């Protein structure tokens, strides 16, 4: 299991790095605060959102337990897996055809104030990207079959192939059509060949990602064949926990689509602003900012929470409430170390980080600044995002999925009503800042609700101790931020100097400043003898002996 975990983690890390490279190259190809970028992002993100619902919800929550159970049968799950794959292919094929045929009304419903030309291009992109739904679903269910049979690495490494193919597609696109440059009417000059090259190329990557898993599936030595029938699929045995979880994910994904619809209005507003429109972030810029802001949460908080979740589940199952409270307190305190540093790093480096993903055109500095402004807003919500996430895990550990569903529902209702209400009096060009601000505010709201519910159900978990941990690590992060800001200032990070000259100079500036900040942060933590730092470093120091001295 340790080897499998390492293999999966390595695949995830490589895939994320390649994903960032792909995102940066796409900005070079079509810009980041341009009409084409936002229109393509809209069409290409819809299949991904549906995939998140399928993979994270239906397959993981409903089918994985049944797959694991079936794998222990004398036929090693051949009957169940055959039924599952047959059902998946038929349902996904029909669903994908219907969704693709409805491309135009879908694009129209999910956008705001788009011109007929923008809707037409969005539909053209969608006709090539919506078929990804079928292959996303095939990838998800095939990957879970492999995982249930202890073939863990393939599911995590297959996206690497996807990213490599798409990177090749984007590089060849730039070579053929040249990089995006400011000036001209990008929408009027866009060609059918460019649409097919970009959209179909992304779909080819998803197809390869799915088909790659068919080879290890064939090596399982399970007699798979087309088999029809729902009996024995276990859909009735999934239980109320799975039902509430699926409902939670459905609410979250629908809310996300509605938020992005509101942001899409900025794309239409940008068309009326000429060259100054490059400073207006749209859907592409918002998604890039979220991709950057959520990375620390995914790398640090999620990994720590996964380790503590097993212990928390055991304590809840045994009825050991005092130990459960200790684990809640421990997790929140340990999170303070990576979260406060990453928050300070994003606040200091927001400009150069945005520049990395703003392309290579003459207006790239304006686009980078727009992404950077969104990053600043998202960074302010980082501590509450992580804390709320962990407190929600306490309810899942207690096999209570109903409470998280109501928390997400409350957040969705408050967030959507606030965003759409405020959008009535805010210009479309400023709506992305409004929506991203609502996101950060909702993290705070979710934390407050979760805190009250956790204390009410299991009692106090020493909140003063948590606040003390954030105060100590926050002081170290502030010191690192001050020194980092000085280093970035010398690199022209606040005057559109060296740090803004190109993607390469932005990367160099982030690396230099980030390293300086990390050294100051660690030195300050050790000087203050912050115990949470040792707890945070303990798992790493066990795997990397050289880190033992650093952990103190």
JSON list of C-alpha atoms in Angstrom, two decimals, residues 244-452:
[
{"chain": "A", "resi": 244, "resn": "UNK", "atom": "CA", "xyz": [-26.66, 12.72, 0.67]},
{"chain": "A", "resi": 245, "resn": "UNK", "atom": "CA", "xyz": [-23.12, 12.85, -0.73]},
{"chain": "A", "resi": 246, "resn": "UNK", "atom": "CA", "xyz": [-24.37, 12.70, -4.31]},
{"chain": "A", "resi": 247, "resn": "UNK", "atom": "CA", "xyz": [-26.88, 15.46, -3.59]},
{"chain": "A", "resi": 248, "resn": "UNK", "atom": "CA", "xyz": [-24.12, 17.59, -2.08]},
{"chain": "A", "resi": 249, "resn": "UNK", "atom": "CA", "xyz": [-21.95, 17.21, -5.15]},
{"chain": "A", "resi": 250, "resn": "UNK", "atom": "CA", "xyz": [-24.89, 17.97, -7.45]},
{"chain": "A", "resi": 251, "resn": "UNK", "atom": "CA", "xyz": [-25.63, 21.19, -5.57]},
{"chain": "A", "resi": 252, "resn": "UNK", "atom": "CA", "xyz": [-21.97, 22.23, -5.65]},
{"chain": "A", "resi": 253, "resn": "UNK", "atom": "CA", "xyz": [-21.57, 21.61, -9.38]},
{"chain": "A", "resi": 254, "resn": "UNK", "atom": "CA", "xyz": [-24.81, 23.37, -10.34]},
{"chain": "A", "resi": 255, "resn": "UNK", "atom": "CA", "xyz": [-23.82, 26.34, -8.19]},
{"chain": "A", "resi": 256, "resn": "UNK", "atom": "CA", "xyz": [-20.42, 26.43, -9.88]},
{"chain": "A", "resi": 257, "resn": "UNK", "atom": "CA", "xyz": [-22.05, 26.53, -13.32]},
{"chain": "A", "resi": 258, "resn": "UNK", "atom": "CA", "xyz": [-24.25, 29.43, -12.21]},
{"chain": "A", "resi": 259, "resn": "UNK", "atom": "CA", "xyz": [-21.29, 31.37, -10.81]},
{"chain": "A", "resi": 260, "resn": "UNK", "atom": "CA", "xyz": [-19.40, 30.91, -14.07]},
{"chain": "A", "resi": 261, "resn": "UNK", "atom": "CA", "xyz": [-22.45, 32.07, -16.01]},
{"chain": "A", "resi": 262, "resn": "UNK", "atom": "CA", "xyz": [-22.32, 35.32, -14.07]},
{"chain": "A", "resi": 263, "resn": "UNK", "atom": "CA", "xyz": [-18.59, 35.72, -14.75]},
{"chain": "A", "resi": 264, "resn": "UNK", "atom": "CA", "xyz": [-19.18, 35.16, -18.47]},
{"chain": "A", "resi": 265, "resn": "UNK", "atom": "CA", "xyz": [-20.82, 38.58, -18.63]},
{"chain": "A", "resi": 266, "resn": "UNK", "atom": "CA", "xyz": [-17.36, 40.13, -18.29]},
{"chain": "A", "resi": 267, "resn": "UNK", "atom": "CA", "xyz": [-16.42, 38.59, -21.64]},
{"chain": "A", "resi": 268, "resn": "UNK", "atom": "CA", "xyz": [-19.20, 40.51, -23.36]},
{"chain": "A", "resi": 269, "resn": "UNK", "atom": "CA", "xyz": [-18.26, 43.74, -21.54]},
{"chain": "A", "resi": 270, "resn": "UNK", "atom": "CA", "xyz": [-14.64, 43.39, -22.60]},
{"chain": "A", "resi": 271, "resn": "UNK", "atom": "CA", "xyz": [-15.62, 43.62, -26.27]},
{"chain": "A", "resi": 272, "resn": "UNK", "atom": "CA", "xyz": [-16.71, 47.23, -25.78]},
{"chain": "A", "resi": 273, "resn": "UNK", "atom": "CA", "xyz": [-13.46, 48.35, -24.14]},
{"chain": "A", "resi": 274, "resn": "UNK", "atom": "CA", "xyz": [-10.89, 47.93, -26.92]},
{"chain": "A", "resi": 275, "resn": "UNK", "atom": "CA", "xyz": [-7.28, 47.53, -25.79]},
{"chain": "A", "resi": 276, "resn": "UNK", "atom": "CA", "xyz": [-8.23, 48.24, -22.18]},
{"chain": "A", "resi": 277, "resn": "UNK", "atom": "CA", "xyz": [-10.35, 45.09, -22.20]},
{"chain": "A", "resi": 278, "resn": "UNK", "atom": "CA", "xyz": [-7.22, 43.02, -21.51]},
{"chain": "A", "resi": 279, "resn": "UNK", "atom": "CA", "xyz": [-7.35, 44.14, -17.88]},
{"chain": "A", "resi": 280, "resn": "UNK", "atom": "CA", "xyz": [-10.82, 42.58, -17.42]},
{"chain": "A", "resi": 281, "resn": "UNK", "atom": "CA", "xyz": [-10.65, 38.98, -16.13]},
{"chain": "A", "resi": 282, "resn": "UNK", "atom": "CA", "xyz": [-13.14, 36.48, -17.47]},
{"chain": "A", "resi": 283, "resn": "UNK", "atom": "CA", "xyz": [-13.92, 32.81, -17.00]},
{"chain": "A", "resi": 284, "resn": "UNK", "atom": "CA", "xyz": [-10.46, 31.63, -18.07]},
{"chain": "A", "resi": 285, "resn": "UNK", "atom": "CA", "xyz": [-8.69, 34.02, -15.68]},
{"chain": "A", "resi": 286, "resn": "UNK", "atom": "CA", "xyz": [-11.03, 33.07, -12.82]},
{"chain": "A", "resi": 287, "resn": "UNK", "atom": "CA", "xyz": [-10.42, 29.36, -13.33]},
{"chain": "A", "resi": 288, "resn": "UNK", "atom": "CA", "xyz": [-6.65, 29.89, -13.51]},
{"chain": "A", "resi": 289, "resn": "UNK", "atom": "CA", "xyz": [-6.71, 31.89, -10.28]},
{"chain": "A", "resi": 290, "resn": "UNK", "atom": "CA", "xyz": [-8.72, 29.15, -8.57]},
{"chain": "A", "resi": 291, "resn": "UNK", "atom": "CA", "xyz": [-6.32, 26.51, -9.93]},
{"chain": "A", "resi": 292, "resn": "UNK", "atom": "CA", "xyz": [-3.40, 28.32, -8.31]},
{"chain": "A", "resi": 293, "resn": "UNK", "atom": "CA", "xyz": [-5.18, 29.14, -5.05]},
{"chain": "A", "resi": 294, "resn": "UNK", "atom": "CA", "xyz": [-6.41, 25.60, -4.46]},
{"chain": "A", "resi": 295, "resn": "UNK", "atom": "CA", "xyz": [-3.00, 23.99, -5.07]},
{"chain": "A", "resi": 296, "resn": "UNK", "atom": "CA", "xyz": [-1.71, 24.45, -1.47]},
{"chain": "A", "resi": 297, "resn": "UNK", "atom": "CA", "xyz": [-4.99, 23.02, -0.18]},
{"chain": "A", "resi": 298, "resn": "UNK", "atom": "CA", "xyz": [-4.69, 19.99, -2.47]},
{"chain": "A", "resi": 299, "resn": "UNK", "atom": "CA", "xyz": [-1.02, 19.32, -1.75]},
{"chain": "A", "resi": 300, "resn": "UNK", "atom": "CA", "xyz": [-0.84, 19.95, 2.00]},
{"chain": "A", "resi": 301, "resn": "UNK", "atom": "CA", "xyz": [-4.25, 20.11, 3.63]},
{"chain": "A", "resi": 302, "resn": "UNK", "atom": "CA", "xyz": [-5.83, 17.25, 1.73]},
{"chain": "A", "resi": 303, "resn": "UNK", "atom": "CA", "xyz": [-2.90, 14.91, 2.40]},
{"chain": "A", "resi": 304, "resn": "UNK", "atom": "CA", "xyz": [-2.84, 15.73, 6.13]},
{"chain": "A", "resi": 305, "resn": "UNK", "atom": "CA", "xyz": [-6.62, 15.46, 6.40]},
{"chain": "A", "resi": 306, "resn": "UNK", "atom": "CA", "xyz": [-6.55, 12.06, 4.68]},
{"chain": "A", "resi": 307, "resn": "UNK", "atom": "CA", "xyz": [-4.14, 10.70, 7.30]},
{"chain": "A", "resi": 308, "resn": "UNK", "atom": "CA", "xyz": [-6.10, 12.13, 10.22]},
{"chain": "A", "resi": 309, "resn": "UNK", "atom": "CA", "xyz": [-9.46, 11.10, 8.76]},
{"chain": "A", "resi": 310, "resn": "UNK", "atom": "CA", "xyz": [-8.80, 7.41, 9.39]},
{"chain": "A", "resi": 311, "resn": "UNK", "atom": "CA", "xyz": [-8.00, 8.10, 13.04]},
{"chain": "A", "resi": 312, "resn": "UNK", "atom": "CA", "xyz": [-11.00, 10.40, 13.33]},
{"chain": "A", "resi": 313, "resn": "UNK", "atom": "CA", "xyz": [-13.30, 7.75, 11.84]},
{"chain": "A", "resi": 314, "resn": "UNK", "atom": "CA", "xyz": [-11.99, 5.17, 14.32]},
{"chain": "A", "resi": 315, "resn": "UNK", "atom": "CA", "xyz": [-12.58, 7.50, 17.25]},
{"chain": "A", "resi": 316, "resn": "UNK", "atom": "CA", "xyz": [-16.11, 8.30, 16.09]},
{"chain": "A", "resi": 317, "resn": "UNK", "atom": "CA", "xyz": [-16.88, 4.61, 15.58]},
{"chain": "A", "resi": 318, "resn": "UNK", "atom": "CA", "xyz": [-15.58, 3.74, 19.06]},
{"chain": "A", "resi": 319, "resn": "UNK", "atom": "CA", "xyz": [-17.48, 6.63, 20.64]},
{"chain": "A", "resi": 320, "resn": "UNK", "atom": "CA", "xyz": [-14.24, 8.17, 21.90]},
{"chain": "A", "resi": 321, "resn": "UNK", "atom": "CA", "xyz": [-15.39, 11.81, 21.79]},
{"chain": "A", "resi": 322, "resn": "UNK", "atom": "CA", "xyz": [-12.41, 13.26, 23.73]},
{"chain": "A", "resi": 323, "resn": "UNK", "atom": "CA", "xyz": [-9.98, 11.72, 21.24]},
{"chain": "A", "resi": 324, "resn": "UNK", "atom": "CA", "xyz": [-12.09, 12.98, 18.33]},
{"chain": "A", "resi": 325, "resn": "UNK", "atom": "CA", "xyz": [-11.90, 16.51, 19.73]},
{"chain": "A", "resi": 326, "resn": "UNK", "atom": "CA", "xyz": [-8.13, 16.17, 20.08]},
{"chain": "A", "resi": 327, "resn": "UNK", "atom": "CA", "xyz": [-7.84, 15.10, 16.44]},
{"chain": "A", "resi": 328, "resn": "UNK", "atom": "CA", "xyz": [-9.99, 18.01, 15.29]},
{"chain": "A", "resi": 329, "resn": "UNK", "atom": "CA", "xyz": [-7.79, 20.38, 17.24]},
{"chain": "A", "resi": 330, "resn": "UNK", "atom": "CA", "xyz": [-4.59, 18.73, 15.99]},
{"chain": "A", "resi": 331, "resn": "UNK", "atom": "CA", "xyz": [-5.59, 18.96, 12.35]},
{"chain": "A", "resi": 332, "resn": "UNK", "atom": "CA", "xyz": [-6.60, 22.60, 12.53]},
{"chain": "A", "resi": 333, "resn": "UNK", "atom": "CA", "xyz": [-3.36, 23.53, 14.32]},
{"chain": "A", "resi": 334, "resn": "UNK", "atom": "CA", "xyz": [-1.13, 21.65, 11.86]},
{"chain": "A", "resi": 335, "resn": "UNK", "atom": "CA", "xyz": [-2.91, 23.27, 8.90]},
{"chain": "A", "resi": 336, "resn": "UNK", "atom": "CA", "xyz": [-1.77, 26.64, 10.23]},
{"chain": "A", "resi": 337, "resn": "UNK", "atom": "CA", "xyz": [1.81, 25.96, 9.07]},
{"chain": "A", "resi": 338, "resn": "UNK", "atom": "CA", "xyz": [1.28, 25.41, 5.32]},
{"chain": "A", "resi": 339, "resn": "UNK", "atom": "CA", "xyz": [-1.82, 27.58, 5.03]},
{"chain": "A", "resi": 340, "resn": "UNK", "atom": "CA", "xyz": [-0.39, 30.77, 6.52]},
{"chain": "A", "resi": 341, "resn": "UNK", "atom": "CA", "xyz": [2.82, 30.47, 4.49]},
{"chain": "A", "resi": 342, "resn": "UNK", "atom": "CA", "xyz": [0.98, 29.78, 1.24]},
{"chain": "A", "resi": 343, "resn": "UNK", "atom": "CA", "xyz": [-1.40, 32.63, 1.95]},
{"chain": "A", "resi": 344, "resn": "UNK", "atom": "CA", "xyz": [1.53, 35.02, 2.44]},
{"chain": "A", "resi": 345, "resn": "UNK", "atom": "CA", "xyz": [3.29, 33.63, -0.66]},
{"chain": "A", "resi": 346, "resn": "UNK", "atom": "CA", "xyz": [0.24, 34.10, -2.90]},
{"chain": "A", "resi": 347, "resn": "UNK", "atom": "CA", "xyz": [-0.35, 37.62, -1.57]},
{"chain": "A", "resi": 348, "resn": "UNK", "atom": "CA", "xyz": [3.26, 38.62, -2.23]},
{"chain": "A", "resi": 349, "resn": "UNK", "atom": "CA", "xyz": [3.64, 36.79, -5.56]},
{"chain": "A", "resi": 350, "resn": "UNK", "atom": "CA", "xyz": [0.14, 37.30, -6.96]},
{"chain": "A", "resi": 351, "resn": "UNK", "atom": "CA", "xyz": [1.41, 39.54, -9.79]},
{"chain": "A", "resi": 352, "resn": "UNK", "atom": "CA", "xyz": [4.23, 37.29, -11.10]},
{"chain": "A", "resi": 353, "resn": "UNK", "atom": "CA", "xyz": [2.02, 34.21, -10.61]},
{"chain": "A", "resi": 354, "resn": "UNK", "atom": "CA", "xyz": [-0.62, 35.83, -12.78]},
{"chain": "A", "resi": 355, "resn": "UNK", "atom": "CA", "xyz": [2.05, 36.78, -15.32]},
{"chain": "A", "resi": 356, "resn": "UNK", "atom": "CA", "xyz": [3.07, 33.11, -15.71]},
{"chain": "A", "resi": 357, "resn": "UNK", "atom": "CA", "xyz": [-0.41, 32.32, -16.99]},
{"chain": "A", "resi": 358, "resn": "UNK", "atom": "CA", "xyz": [-1.14, 35.49, -18.96]},
{"chain": "A", "resi": 359, "resn": "UNK", "atom": "CA", "xyz": [0.46, 34.61, -22.29]},
{"chain": "A", "resi": 360, "resn": "UNK", "atom": "CA", "xyz": [3.11, 36.36, -24.34]},
{"chain": "A", "resi": 361, "resn": "UNK", "atom": "CA", "xyz": [1.25, 39.20, -26.05]},
{"chain": "A", "resi": 362, "resn": "UNK", "atom": "CA", "xyz": [1.87, 42.90, -25.60]},
{"chain": "A", "resi": 363, "resn": "UNK", "atom": "CA", "xyz": [-1.07, 43.06, -23.20]},
{"chain": "A", "resi": 364, "resn": "UNK", "atom": "CA", "xyz": [0.21, 40.14, -21.08]},
{"chain": "A", "resi": 365, "resn": "UNK", "atom": "CA", "xyz": [1.11, 42.40, -18.16]},
{"chain": "A", "resi": 366, "resn": "UNK", "atom": "CA", "xyz": [-2.48, 43.68, -18.00]},
{"chain": "A", "resi": 367, "resn": "UNK", "atom": "CA", "xyz": [-3.86, 40.15, -18.08]},
{"chain": "A", "resi": 368, "resn": "UNK", "atom": "CA", "xyz": [-1.34, 39.03, -15.45]},
{"chain": "A", "resi": 369, "resn": "UNK", "atom": "CA", "xyz": [-2.37, 41.88, -13.18]},
{"chain": "A", "resi": 370, "resn": "UNK", "atom": "CA", "xyz": [-6.04, 40.89, -13.58]},
{"chain": "A", "resi": 371, "resn": "UNK", "atom": "CA", "xyz": [-5.29, 37.28, -12.58]},
{"chain": "A", "resi": 372, "resn": "UNK", "atom": "CA", "xyz": [-3.13, 38.55, -9.71]},
{"chain": "A", "resi": 373, "resn": "UNK", "atom": "CA", "xyz": [-5.97, 40.67, -8.34]},
{"chain": "A", "resi": 374, "resn": "UNK", "atom": "CA", "xyz": [-8.24, 37.62, -8.27]},
{"chain": "A", "resi": 375, "resn": "UNK", "atom": "CA", "xyz": [-5.48, 35.68, -6.50]},
{"chain": "A", "resi": 376, "resn": "UNK", "atom": "CA", "xyz": [-5.28, 38.29, -3.75]},
{"chain": "A", "resi": 377, "resn": "UNK", "atom": "CA", "xyz": [-9.00, 37.93, -3.07]},
{"chain": "A", "resi": 378, "resn": "UNK", "atom": "CA", "xyz": [-8.83, 34.12, -3.07]},
{"chain": "A", "resi": 379, "resn": "UNK", "atom": "CA", "xyz": [-5.78, 34.09, -0.80]},
{"chain": "A", "resi": 380, "resn": "UNK", "atom": "CA", "xyz": [-7.73, 35.85, 1.94]},
{"chain": "A", "resi": 381, "resn": "UNK", "atom": "CA", "xyz": [-10.09, 32.90, 2.17]},
{"chain": "A", "resi": 382, "resn": "UNK", "atom": "CA", "xyz": [-7.42, 30.18, 2.29]},
{"chain": "A", "resi": 383, "resn": "UNK", "atom": "CA", "xyz": [-7.42, 29.56, 6.07]},
{"chain": "A", "resi": 384, "resn": "UNK", "atom": "CA", "xyz": [-11.20, 29.30, 6.21]},
{"chain": "A", "resi": 385, "resn": "UNK", "atom": "CA", "xyz": [-11.34, 27.01, 3.15]},
{"chain": "A", "resi": 386, "resn": "UNK", "atom": "CA", "xyz": [-9.02, 24.50, 4.81]},
{"chain": "A", "resi": 387, "resn": "UNK", "atom": "CA", "xyz": [-10.61, 24.74, 8.26]},
{"chain": "A", "resi": 388, "resn": "UNK", "atom": "CA", "xyz": [-14.16, 24.30, 6.91]},
{"chain": "A", "resi": 389, "resn": "UNK", "atom": "CA", "xyz": [-13.02, 21.36, 4.76]},
{"chain": "A", "resi": 390, "resn": "UNK", "atom": "CA", "xyz": [-11.57, 19.56, 7.78]},
{"chain": "A", "resi": 391, "resn": "UNK", "atom": "CA", "xyz": [-14.53, 20.22, 10.06]},
{"chain": "A", "resi": 392, "resn": "UNK", "atom": "CA", "xyz": [-16.83, 18.79, 7.39]},
{"chain": "A", "resi": 393, "resn": "UNK", "atom": "CA", "xyz": [-14.67, 15.65, 7.43]},
{"chain": "A", "resi": 394, "resn": "UNK", "atom": "CA", "xyz": [-15.59, 15.22, 11.08]},
{"chain": "A", "resi": 395, "resn": "UNK", "atom": "CA", "xyz": [-19.23, 14.71, 10.05]},
{"chain": "A", "resi": 396, "resn": "UNK", "atom": "CA", "xyz": [-18.27, 12.26, 7.31]},
{"chain": "A", "resi": 397, "resn": "UNK", "atom": "CA", "xyz": [-16.14, 10.39, 9.88]},
{"chain": "A", "resi": 398, "resn": "UNK", "atom": "CA", "xyz": [-19.29, 10.07, 11.97]},
{"chain": "A", "resi": 399, "resn": "UNK", "atom": "CA", "xyz": [-21.09, 8.73, 8.87]},
{"chain": "A", "resi": 400, "resn": "UNK", "atom": "CA", "xyz": [-23.21, 11.86, 8.70]},
{"chain": "A", "resi": 401, "resn": "UNK", "atom": "CA", "xyz": [-23.40, 13.15, 5.12]},
{"chain": "A", "resi": 402, "resn": "UNK", "atom": "CA", "xyz": [-26.66, 15.01, 5.69]},
{"chain": "A", "resi": 403, "resn": "UNK", "atom": "CA", "xyz": [-25.12, 17.85, 7.70]},
{"chain": "A", "resi": 404, "resn": "UNK", "atom": "CA", "xyz": [-22.45, 18.67, 5.04]},
{"chain": "A", "resi": 405, "resn": "UNK", "atom": "CA", "xyz": [-25.22, 18.68, 2.43]},
{"chain": "A", "resi": 406, "resn": "UNK", "atom": "CA", "xyz": [-27.13, 21.35, 4.38]},
{"chain": "A", "resi": 407, "resn": "UNK", "atom": "CA", "xyz": [-23.94, 23.35, 4.88]},
{"chain": "A", "resi": 408, "resn": "UNK", "atom": "CA", "xyz": [-23.25, 23.34, 1.13]},
{"chain": "A", "resi": 409, "resn": "UNK", "atom": "CA", "xyz": [-26.88, 24.12, 0.36]},
{"chain": "A", "resi": 410, "resn": "UNK", "atom": "CA", "xyz": [-26.86, 27.10, 2.72]},
{"chain": "A", "resi": 411, "resn": "UNK", "atom": "CA", "xyz": [-23.62, 28.36, 1.20]},
{"chain": "A", "resi": 412, "resn": "UNK", "atom": "CA", "xyz": [-24.97, 27.93, -2.33]},
{"chain": "A", "resi": 413, "resn": "UNK", "atom": "CA", "xyz": [-28.21, 29.80, -1.57]},
{"chain": "A", "resi": 414, "resn": "UNK", "atom": "CA", "xyz": [-26.43, 32.64, 0.23]},
{"chain": "A", "resi": 415, "resn": "UNK", "atom": "CA", "xyz": [-23.65, 32.85, -2.35]},
{"chain": "A", "resi": 416, "resn": "UNK", "atom": "CA", "xyz": [-25.83, 32.77, -5.45]},
{"chain": "A", "resi": 417, "resn": "UNK", "atom": "CA", "xyz": [-28.39, 35.21, -4.08]},
{"chain": "A", "resi": 418, "resn": "UNK", "atom": "CA", "xyz": [-25.61, 37.59, -3.00]},
{"chain": "A", "resi": 419, "resn": "UNK", "atom": "CA", "xyz": [-23.71, 37.34, -6.29]},
{"chain": "A", "resi": 420, "resn": "UNK", "atom": "CA", "xyz": [-26.73, 37.68, -8.57]},
{"chain": "A", "resi": 421, "resn": "UNK", "atom": "CA", "xyz": [-28.25, 40.41, -6.41]},
{"chain": "A", "resi": 422, "resn": "UNK", "atom": "CA", "xyz": [-25.05, 42.46, -6.34]},
{"chain": "A", "resi": 423, "resn": "UNK", "atom": "CA", "xyz": [-24.54, 41.91, -10.08]},
{"chain": "A", "resi": 424, "resn": "UNK", "atom": "CA", "xyz": [-27.66, 43.96, -10.71]},
{"chain": "A", "resi": 425, "resn": "UNK", "atom": "CA", "xyz": [-25.83, 47.11, -9.60]},
{"chain": "A", "resi": 426, "resn": "UNK", "atom": "CA", "xyz": [-22.26, 46.18, -10.59]},
{"chain": "A", "resi": 427, "resn": "UNK", "atom": "CA", "xyz": [-20.89, 46.56, -14.10]},
{"chain": "A", "resi": 428, "resn": "UNK", "atom": "CA", "xyz": [-20.20, 43.27, -15.87]},
{"chain": "A", "resi": 429, "resn": "UNK", "atom": "CA", "xyz": [-16.48, 44.05, -16.09]},
{"chain": "A", "resi": 430, "resn": "UNK", "atom": "CA", "xyz": [-16.28, 44.07, -12.28]},
{"chain": "A", "resi": 431, "resn": "UNK", "atom": "CA", "xyz": [-18.45, 40.97, -11.70]},
{"chain": "A", "resi": 432, "resn": "UNK", "atom": "CA", "xyz": [-15.52, 38.48, -11.67]},
{"chain": "A", "resi": 433, "resn": "UNK", "atom": "CA", "xyz": [-14.07, 40.30, -8.65]},
{"chain": "A", "resi": 434, "resn": "UNK", "atom": "CA", "xyz": [-17.50, 40.21, -7.04]},
{"chain": "A", "resi": 435, "resn": "UNK", "atom": "CA", "xyz": [-17.95, 36.48, -7.59]},
{"chain": "A", "resi": 436, "resn": "UNK", "atom": "CA", "xyz": [-14.43, 35.61, -6.41]},
{"chain": "A", "resi": 437, "resn": "UNK", "atom": "CA", "xyz": [-15.02, 37.79, -3.35]},
{"chain": "A", "resi": 438, "resn": "UNK", "atom": "CA", "xyz": [-18.20, 35.84, -2.67]},
{"chain": "A", "resi": 439, "resn": "UNK", "atom": "CA", "xyz": [-16.17, 32.61, -2.89]},
{"chain": "A", "resi": 440, "resn": "UNK", "atom": "CA", "xyz": [-13.79, 33.80, -0.18]},
{"chain": "A", "resi": 441, "resn": "UNK", "atom": "CA", "xyz": [-16.67, 35.03, 1.95]},
{"chain": "A", "resi": 442, "resn": "UNK", "atom": "CA", "xyz": [-18.42, 31.68, 1.65]},
{"chain": "A", "resi": 443, "resn": "UNK", "atom": "CA", "xyz": [-15.35, 29.88, 3.01]},
{"chain": "A", "resi": 444, "resn": "UNK", "atom": "CA", "xyz": [-15.68, 32.03, 6.13]},
{"chain": "A", "resi": 445, "resn": "UNK", "atom": "CA", "xyz": [-19.43, 31.38, 6.32]},
{"chain": "A", "resi": 446, "resn": "UNK", "atom": "CA", "xyz": [-18.95, 27.63, 5.95]},
{"chain": "A", "resi": 447, "resn": "UNK", "atom": "CA", "xyz": [-16.32, 27.62, 8.66]},
{"chain": "A", "resi": 448, "resn": "UNK", "atom": "CA", "xyz": [-18.53, 29.54, 11.11]},
{"chain": "A", "resi": 449, "resn": "UNK", "atom": "CA", "xyz": [-21.46, 27.18, 10.48]},
{"chain": "A", "resi": 450, "resn": "UNK", "atom": "CA", "xyz": [-19.26, 24.08, 10.80]},
{"chain": "A", "resi": 451, "resn": "UNK", "atom": "CA", "xyz": [-17.62, 25.39, 13.97]},
{"chain": "A", "resi": 452, "resn": "UNK", "atom": "CA", "xyz": [-20.97, 25.97, 15.65]}
]
